[in-house]
Structures are given as C-alpha cells and as structure tokens.
Coordinates of C-alpha atoms in Angstrom, one line a residue:
M1 CA -25.9 22.6 3.8
L2 CA -22.5 24.0 2.8
T3 CA -21.7 24.7 6.5
S4 CA -22.6 21.2 7.4
F5 CA -20.4 19.9 4.6
F6 CA -17.3 21.8 5.8
Q7 CA -18.1 20.9 9.5
L8 CA -18.1 17.2 8.5
Y9 CA -14.6 17.6 7.0
K10 CA -13.4 19.6 10.0
Q11 CA -14.5 16.9 12.4
A12 CA -12.9 14.2 10.2
Y13 CA -9.5 15.8 10.5
S14 CA -9.6 17.2 14.0
G15 CA -7.9 15.7 17.1
L16 CA -4.9 14.2 15.3
S17 CA -1.4 14.8 16.8
R18 CA 1.1 17.2 15.2
N19 CA 3.6 14.4 14.6
S20 CA 0.9 12.4 12.8
W21 CA 0.6 15.4 10.4
Y22 CA 4.4 15.5 10.1
L23 CA 4.5 11.9 9.2
C24 CA 1.7 12.6 6.7
I25 CA 3.8 15.3 5.0
V26 CA 6.9 13.1 4.8
M27 CA 4.8 10.3 3.2
L28 CA 3.2 12.8 0.8
I29 CA 6.6 13.9 -0.5
N30 CA 7.8 10.3 -0.7
R31 CA 4.7 9.0 -2.6
S32 CA 4.5 12.0 -4.9
G33 CA 7.4 10.4 -6.6
T34 CA 5.9 7.0 -6.8
M35 CA 6.2 6.5 -10.6
V36 CA 8.4 3.4 -11.2
V37 CA 6.2 0.7 -9.6
P38 CA 2.9 1.4 -11.5
F39 CA 4.7 1.5 -14.8
M40 CA 7.4 -1.1 -14.1
S41 CA 5.5 -3.9 -16.0
I42 CA 4.9 -1.8 -19.0
Y43 CA 8.5 -0.5 -18.9
C44 CA 9.9 -4.0 -18.8
I45 CA 7.8 -5.2 -21.7
K46 CA 7.8 -2.1 -24.0
Q47 CA 11.2 -0.6 -23.3
L48 CA 13.4 -3.5 -22.2
H49 CA 11.6 -6.0 -24.5
F50 CA 11.1 -8.6 -21.7
S51 CA 8.3 -11.1 -22.0
I52 CA 5.2 -10.9 -19.8
V53 CA 6.5 -13.8 -17.7
E54 CA 9.9 -12.1 -17.2
A55 CA 8.1 -8.8 -16.3
G56 CA 6.0 -10.8 -13.8
T57 CA 9.2 -12.4 -12.4
I58 CA 10.8 -9.1 -11.8
M59 CA 7.7 -7.8 -10.0
S60 CA 7.7 -10.9 -7.9
L61 CA 11.3 -10.3 -7.0
F62 CA 10.2 -6.9 -5.8
G63 CA 7.8 -8.8 -3.5
V64 CA 10.6 -11.2 -2.3
G65 CA 12.7 -8.2 -1.3
S66 CA 9.7 -6.7 0.4
I67 CA 9.1 -9.7 2.5
S68 CA 12.8 -9.8 3.6
G69 CA 12.9 -6.1 4.2
A70 CA 9.7 -6.1 6.2
F71 CA 10.9 -9.0 8.4
V72 CA 14.2 -7.3 9.2
G73 CA 12.6 -3.9 9.5
G74 CA 10.2 -5.2 12.1
K75 CA 12.9 -6.7 14.2
L76 CA 15.1 -3.6 14.0
T77 CA 12.1 -1.4 14.9
D78 CA 11.4 -3.2 18.1
K79 CA 15.1 -3.2 19.0
F80 CA 16.2 0.3 18.1
G81 CA 13.0 2.3 17.5
F82 CA 11.2 3.6 14.5
Y83 CA 13.1 6.9 13.7
D84 CA 16.5 5.9 12.4
L85 CA 15.1 3.1 10.4
Q86 CA 12.7 5.4 8.5
V87 CA 15.5 7.8 7.6
G88 CA 17.9 5.1 6.5
A89 CA 15.3 3.3 4.4
L90 CA 14.3 6.5 2.6
L91 CA 17.9 7.5 1.8
S92 CA 19.0 4.1 0.6
G93 CA 15.9 3.6 -1.4
G94 CA 16.3 6.9 -3.2
I95 CA 19.9 6.1 -4.2
L96 CA 18.9 2.6 -5.4
F97 CA 16.1 4.0 -7.6
L98 CA 18.7 6.1 -9.4
I99 CA 20.9 3.1 -9.9
L100 CA 18.1 0.8 -11.1
G101 CA 17.3 3.2 -13.9
Y102 CA 20.6 2.4 -15.5
Q103 CA 20.1 -1.4 -15.5
H104 CA 19.0 -3.0 -18.8
T105 CA 19.6 -6.7 -18.6
F106 CA 17.1 -9.2 -17.1
L107 CA 19.7 -10.2 -14.4
S108 CA 20.7 -6.7 -13.4
V109 CA 17.2 -5.4 -13.3
S110 CA 16.1 -8.4 -11.2
I111 CA 19.0 -7.9 -8.7
G112 CA 18.4 -4.2 -8.5
T113 CA 14.7 -4.6 -8.0
F114 CA 15.2 -7.1 -5.1
V115 CA 17.7 -4.9 -3.3
L116 CA 15.6 -1.8 -3.8
S117 CA 12.5 -3.4 -2.5
F118 CA 14.4 -4.8 0.6
C119 CA 15.4 -1.3 1.6
N120 CA 12.1 0.3 0.7
E121 CA 10.0 -2.2 2.6
S122 CA 12.1 -2.0 5.8
F123 CA 10.5 1.5 6.1
R124 CA 7.0 0.3 6.5
P125 CA 7.1 -1.5 9.9
A126 CA 8.9 1.5 11.3
N127 CA 6.5 4.0 9.8
S128 CA 3.4 2.0 11.0
T129 CA 4.9 1.8 14.5
A130 CA 5.4 5.6 14.4
I131 CA 1.8 6.2 13.4
A132 CA 0.6 4.0 16.3
H133 CA 3.0 5.8 18.7
Y134 CA 1.4 9.2 17.9
S135 CA -2.2 8.1 17.8
T136 CA -4.8 7.4 20.5
P137 CA -7.3 4.5 20.7
E138 CA -10.1 6.9 19.6
N139 CA -8.3 8.1 16.5
K140 CA -6.1 5.2 15.5
T141 CA -8.1 4.3 12.4
R142 CA -8.2 8.0 11.3
S143 CA -4.4 8.3 12.0
Y144 CA -3.8 5.5 9.6
S145 CA -6.3 6.9 7.1
L146 CA -4.5 10.2 7.2
N147 CA -1.3 8.3 6.3
R148 CA -3.2 6.5 3.5
L149 CA -4.5 9.9 2.4
A150 CA -0.9 11.1 2.0
V151 CA 0.0 7.8 0.2
N152 CA -2.9 8.1 -2.2
L153 CA -2.6 11.9 -2.9
G154 CA 1.0 11.2 -3.6
W155 CA 0.0 8.3 -5.8
A156 CA -2.4 10.6 -7.7
V157 CA 0.4 13.0 -8.4
G158 CA 3.0 10.3 -9.1
A159 CA 0.8 8.2 -11.3
G160 CA -0.6 11.1 -13.2
F161 CA 2.7 12.9 -13.7
G162 CA 4.4 9.5 -14.3
G163 CA 2.1 8.7 -17.2
L164 CA 3.2 12.0 -18.8
L165 CA 6.9 11.3 -18.1
A166 CA 6.6 7.7 -19.4
S167 CA 5.2 9.1 -22.7
I168 CA 8.4 11.2 -23.0
N169 CA 11.2 9.1 -21.4
Y170 CA 10.8 6.2 -19.0
H171 CA 14.2 6.9 -17.5
L172 CA 12.8 10.1 -15.9
L173 CA 10.6 8.0 -13.7
F174 CA 13.6 6.6 -11.8
W175 CA 15.1 10.0 -11.2
V176 CA 11.9 11.5 -9.8
D177 CA 11.3 8.5 -7.6
G178 CA 14.8 8.5 -6.3
V179 CA 15.0 12.3 -5.6
T180 CA 11.6 12.3 -3.7
N181 CA 12.7 9.5 -1.5
I182 CA 15.8 11.5 -0.5
M183 CA 13.7 14.6 0.0
A184 CA 11.3 12.8 2.2
A185 CA 14.3 11.7 4.5
L186 CA 15.5 15.3 4.7
F187 CA 12.1 16.6 5.6
L188 CA 11.7 13.9 8.3
L189 CA 15.0 15.1 9.8
R190 CA 13.9 18.7 9.6
L191 CA 10.3 18.4 10.9
M192 CA 11.0 15.8 13.6
P193 CA 14.6 16.2 14.8
R194 CA 16.1 13.0 16.0
A195 CA 16.8 14.2 19.6
S196 CA 13.2 15.3 20.2
V197 CA 11.8 12.0 18.8
I198 CA 14.2 9.5 20.4
N199 CA 13.3 10.9 23.9
T200 CA 9.7 10.0 23.4
I201 CA 10.2 6.4 22.3
K202 CA 9.6 3.9 25.0
K203 CA 12.2 1.2 25.2
I204 CA 11.4 -2.4 26.3
E205 CA 12.0 -2.7 30.0
E206 CA 14.1 -5.4 31.5
G207 CA 12.1 -8.4 32.5
I208 CA 9.1 -7.7 30.3
V209 CA 8.3 -10.5 27.9
S210 CA 6.3 -9.5 24.9
T211 CA 4.0 -12.0 23.1
S212 CA 5.2 -13.0 19.7
A213 CA 2.9 -12.2 16.8
Y214 CA 3.9 -15.5 15.3
K215 CA 2.1 -17.3 18.2
D216 CA -1.2 -15.3 17.8
R217 CA -3.3 -17.8 15.9
I218 CA -6.2 -15.4 15.2
Y219 CA -3.7 -12.9 13.9
L220 CA -2.0 -15.5 11.7
A221 CA -5.4 -16.3 10.1
F222 CA -6.0 -12.6 9.5
I223 CA -2.6 -12.4 7.9
L224 CA -3.3 -15.2 5.5
L225 CA -6.6 -13.6 4.5
S226 CA -4.9 -10.3 4.0
A227 CA -2.4 -11.9 1.7
L228 CA -5.2 -13.4 -0.4
F229 CA -6.8 -10.0 -0.6
G230 CA -3.5 -8.5 -1.5
I231 CA -2.9 -10.9 -4.3
C232 CA -6.2 -9.6 -5.9
F233 CA -5.6 -6.0 -5.1
F234 CA -2.1 -5.7 -6.5
Q235 CA -3.4 -6.8 -9.9
F236 CA -5.1 -3.4 -10.1
F237 CA -1.6 -1.8 -10.2
I238 CA 0.4 -4.5 -11.9
M239 CA -1.7 -6.3 -14.6
E240 CA -4.6 -4.0 -15.1
P241 CA -2.4 -1.3 -16.6
V242 CA -1.0 -3.9 -19.0
F243 CA -4.6 -5.0 -19.8
Y244 CA -5.6 -1.4 -20.5
K245 CA -2.6 -1.0 -22.8
I246 CA -2.6 -4.3 -24.7
Q247 CA -6.3 -5.2 -24.7
W248 CA -8.2 -1.9 -24.5
H249 CA -5.4 0.1 -26.3
F250 CA -5.4 3.1 -23.8
S251 CA -2.5 5.5 -23.9
E252 CA 0.0 5.8 -21.1
R253 CA -1.5 9.2 -20.2
F254 CA -5.0 7.8 -19.8
I255 CA -3.7 4.9 -17.8
G256 CA -1.9 7.4 -15.6
F257 CA -5.1 9.3 -15.2
L258 CA -7.0 6.1 -14.1
M259 CA -4.3 5.4 -11.5
A260 CA -4.4 9.0 -10.4
L261 CA -8.2 8.9 -10.1
N262 CA -7.8 6.2 -7.5
G263 CA -5.7 8.5 -5.3
I264 CA -7.9 11.5 -5.9
L265 CA -11.0 9.7 -4.8
I266 CA -9.3 8.4 -1.6
G267 CA -8.1 11.9 -0.8
I268 CA -11.6 13.4 -1.1
V269 CA -13.7 10.6 0.5
E270 CA -11.8 8.3 2.8
M271 CA -11.2 10.4 5.9
V272 CA -14.9 11.5 6.0
L273 CA -16.0 7.9 5.4
I274 CA -13.8 6.5 8.2
H275 CA -14.9 9.2 10.6
N276 CA -18.5 8.2 10.1
L277 CA -17.9 4.4 10.2
E278 CA -15.3 4.1 13.0
G279 CA -16.6 2.5 16.1
K280 CA -20.2 1.9 14.8
R281 CA -19.6 -1.7 13.7
N282 CA -17.0 -4.4 13.9
G283 CA -14.2 -3.4 11.5
L284 CA -14.2 -6.9 10.0
T285 CA -17.7 -6.3 8.5
Y286 CA -16.3 -3.3 6.5
I287 CA -13.4 -5.4 5.4
I288 CA -15.8 -8.1 4.1
T289 CA -17.8 -5.5 2.2
G290 CA -14.7 -4.0 0.6
V291 CA -13.3 -7.4 -0.5
L292 CA -16.6 -8.2 -2.2
M293 CA -16.6 -4.9 -4.0
G294 CA -13.2 -5.8 -5.4
A295 CA -14.6 -9.1 -6.7
A296 CA -17.3 -7.2 -8.5
G297 CA -14.7 -5.0 -10.2
F298 CA -12.9 -8.0 -11.6
V299 CA -16.2 -9.4 -13.0
L300 CA -16.8 -6.2 -14.8
L301 CA -13.4 -6.4 -16.5
V302 CA -14.8 -9.6 -18.2
F303 CA -18.2 -8.3 -19.3
L304 CA -17.8 -4.6 -20.0
P305 CA -16.7 -3.4 -23.4
A306 CA -13.6 -1.3 -23.7
G307 CA -14.2 2.3 -23.0
T308 CA -13.6 5.3 -20.8
A309 CA -16.9 4.9 -18.8
A310 CA -16.2 1.2 -18.1
A311 CA -12.6 1.9 -16.9
I312 CA -13.8 4.7 -14.6
L313 CA -16.6 2.5 -13.1
I314 CA -14.0 -0.2 -12.4
V315 CA -11.7 2.2 -10.7
L316 CA -14.6 3.4 -8.6
L317 CA -15.3 -0.1 -7.4
M318 CA -11.7 -0.9 -6.7
T319 CA -11.2 2.4 -4.9
F320 CA -14.2 1.9 -2.5
S321 CA -13.0 -1.7 -2.0
E322 CA -9.7 -0.3 -0.8
M323 CA -11.2 2.5 1.3
L324 CA -13.5 0.1 3.2
A325 CA -11.0 -2.7 3.7
M326 CA -7.5 -1.3 4.3
P327 CA -8.1 1.2 7.1
F328 CA -9.8 -1.4 9.3
M329 CA -7.2 -4.0 8.5
N330 CA -4.7 -1.5 10.1
T331 CA -7.0 -1.1 13.1
F332 CA -7.2 -4.9 13.5
W333 CA -3.5 -5.5 13.7
I334 CA -2.7 -2.6 16.0
S335 CA -5.5 -3.7 18.4
R336 CA -3.7 -7.0 18.9
S337 CA -0.3 -5.5 19.5
T338 CA 1.4 -3.7 22.4
E339 CA 4.2 -1.0 22.5
Y340 CA 6.7 -3.8 23.0
N341 CA 5.9 -6.0 20.0
R342 CA 4.3 -3.5 17.6
G343 CA 7.2 -3.7 15.2
E344 CA 6.8 -7.4 14.9
Y345 CA 3.0 -7.2 14.3
A346 CA 3.5 -4.4 11.8
A347 CA 6.2 -6.4 10.0
L348 CA 4.0 -9.5 9.8
Y349 CA 1.2 -7.4 8.3
T350 CA 3.6 -5.8 5.9
M351 CA 5.0 -9.2 5.0
S352 CA 1.5 -10.5 4.1
W353 CA 1.3 -7.7 1.5
S354 CA 4.8 -8.3 0.3
A355 CA 4.0 -12.0 -0.1
A356 CA 1.1 -10.9 -2.3
Q357 CA 3.5 -8.8 -4.3
V358 CA 5.5 -12.0 -5.0
I359 CA 2.5 -14.1 -5.9
A360 CA 0.4 -11.6 -7.8
P361 CA 2.6 -10.6 -10.7
L362 CA 4.1 -14.1 -11.2
T363 CA 0.8 -15.9 -11.2
G364 CA -0.9 -13.1 -13.1
G365 CA 1.7 -13.3 -15.8
L366 CA 1.5 -17.1 -16.1
I367 CA -2.4 -17.1 -16.2
I368 CA -2.3 -14.4 -18.9
A369 CA 0.3 -16.4 -20.9
F370 CA -1.6 -19.6 -20.8
G371 CA -5.3 -18.6 -20.5
G372 CA -5.6 -14.9 -21.3
F373 CA -6.8 -11.9 -19.2
S374 CA -10.4 -13.2 -18.9
L375 CA -9.2 -16.3 -17.0
L376 CA -7.2 -14.0 -14.7
W377 CA -10.2 -11.8 -13.8
W378 CA -12.3 -14.8 -13.1
A379 CA -9.6 -16.3 -10.9
L380 CA -9.2 -13.1 -8.9
C381 CA -13.0 -12.8 -8.5
G382 CA -13.1 -16.3 -7.0
L383 CA -10.1 -15.7 -4.7
S384 CA -11.8 -12.5 -3.5
V385 CA -15.0 -14.4 -2.6
V386 CA -12.9 -17.0 -0.7
A387 CA -11.1 -14.2 1.2
A388 CA -14.4 -12.5 2.1
G389 CA -15.7 -15.9 3.4
G390 CA -12.6 -16.3 5.5
Y391 CA -13.0 -12.8 7.0
Y392 CA -16.6 -13.7 7.8
L393 CA -15.6 -16.8 9.7
L394 CA -12.9 -14.8 11.5
Y395 CA -15.6 -12.2 12.4
R396 CA -17.9 -14.9 13.8
F397 CA -15.0 -16.5 15.8
V398 CA -13.9 -13.1 17.3
K399 CA -17.5 -12.1 18.1
T400 CA -18.3 -15.3 19.9
G401 CA -14.9 -15.3 21.8

C-alpha cells in the first residue's frame, strides 16, 4: 500500500522538463513572500482607517493595474520573448512593494497599488508562455499544476507567516513581499542564464500571420465565463478574511492559518489529482464541477455557525473548487494558441482574472455596505451557478463542433 502511494506521487511528478522545475523554484520564492494582498483589505480598514468601500476601491485599482499590465505584458512577450519581461517585472514589483509600505493616504495608496499591480501582472503572460514553451502536449496540464503548486506552497508560507507578521507590524509584510520579488528575479538569472534561454526562444518568422485571440469567439466566451468565476473566487481572499475578522471574530493568526491551509492542501493533492484526471474526460467537465463546489462553499457561509470546523470545511470546498477548475482552464487556453500568439492568449486569460480583481472587491464592498455579508454570499452562489451553466453550454458547443 505504502509503495503504491509513493509510486503514485512519483508518476505525478515525472516527465517534466528541468526548466519547468526551475520556473517552479522561482515562483515558489516569489510567492513565499505573498503577504500584502491577502491582508490588504484588513490593513486598509484596521491600520489606515479607510472605510470598507475605500478598501474595496483600492483592491479594484489593483485589478485595473493588473488588466493594463497583462495587456501590455502579452504584447511584449510575443514581440520580445518571455525571459526579459519576467526579470524586469519581478525587480520593479519588488521595489514598488517597499515604496507602497510607506504610503498612508487614500490617494497615495491608490496610485501605488495601481502602479505596483501593473508591473506585477505584466509578469504573468510571460511566465505562462514560458511554462508552455517548456512543456509537451502530454504534460501541459501537469506543468501548469506544478507552477500552481509553487504558487500555493508559497501562498501557504506567505499567508501563514503573514498572519504572524500582521499581528506584530503590518509594515513588515511590504518588506518581505518586496525582498522575495527581488530574490526571485536573481534566482531566475542564476538558474536560467539569459544567453542559454534566449537561444531557445522561437521568434515569429517573416510572412507568418498569427490568428488574434480577440477574434476567437469560443475563446472570448471562455474568457467571459472565467471572469465570472474569478469574481467569485477572489472573494475567498478579499472579503472572506474581512468576514472572518468582523463577523466570526477570528484572529489574524487563525485567518492566516486558513489561507495557508488552502495552499497546503493544493501542495499535497493537486498534482496527483491532475495526473489521474488528465486526458480521461473533457477538461470543461472538471471546470463545471469545480465551479459548483465553490457555489456550495458560499452557501455554507450563510448557514453554518461561526466556528473552526465550519471555516475549515469551507476552505476544503473552495480549495477543491480551485484544484478542479483552474488547471483545466490553463489547458483550455493553451490548446487554442500557437507559439506565435501564445502571449496574446495568455494575456487575455490573465486579463479576465484581472477584470475579476477590479469587480470583485468593489462590488463586494458595496454589497456588504448596503446588504450585509449574507447578501454577498447569496449573490456569489448565484453567479457561480450561472458560470457553471455557461461552461456547460460551451462544453456542448465544443463537443458538437
């Protein structure tokens, strides 16, 4: 039994390229310092004494910057390649995290958040293109899951340690986030020297016309549905921590534990799960299942009494929702792209999540201000069901050709 267990894990992680592992290491370092975003709403409300609506506005500006950064990042990736953009985004993002920690007015925090998110999000299309470049059709979903593993293990460290630091001094969060961004850039330069990488990147040949992602109607429908799911998903990291603090009166340390639990579960389960699911059914069916599990998690926030067991159960549902949906969303977008337009497809996918970052905190804050948390959870449940229905229609359309 034990031998079979270890064999399962070995199979799940085998066959991936060395550079895929290097990208994973860089991402792990970067995300281990992810402390500002999960506590930004609480920081704005509790430390800077902003209103819930102002905190939601700041988080929305983070999303606006993300959209802009993703769009520009995708264009630059297809034109110049993915390597230089990753290094530049990590270095500039690290410096800007340090600067943002010293801003205290609503205007300066808003501007700083926008510029920071612009630089940070320009990294994503380049990174997604790099992962695709170093994967094969047989392991592309696992390659992205490996990257997500790094993201979520880093998230577990960052959120857990961030909760501890937040209980001491919120300003420390900005320093750790900034320093780890810079360290990730330095490790990328060390593990994958520029000269050795640039030589492997295929440039667009003269006379080749690549199809624009903005003319792919099926993909545009997928992007819209992804944005709807993203609006719901981001509440888990933006408004749920506020709910746990204000309504259920959890400490910052326990909120950090809940956020860390999400990353720990993904680190233990996702790669094996994807290894066993990949190629057996259409990926859209797994996406539908994941979205509906998220809807169930929002319903439980309405009906379950405050308590440790209830919070952990909700985290379990939201985590499995994420593990089923997101890896196969990556598989879908990469399957519709080519090496000549992959940056644009990656950018549009990133922009859908960035748009969700704009809408989620702003609408979440407004709904809470005028109708309370219960109304928000019901609205998110309904939106999740709508998204699942849309994915089902897309599945039927793709299946029938």
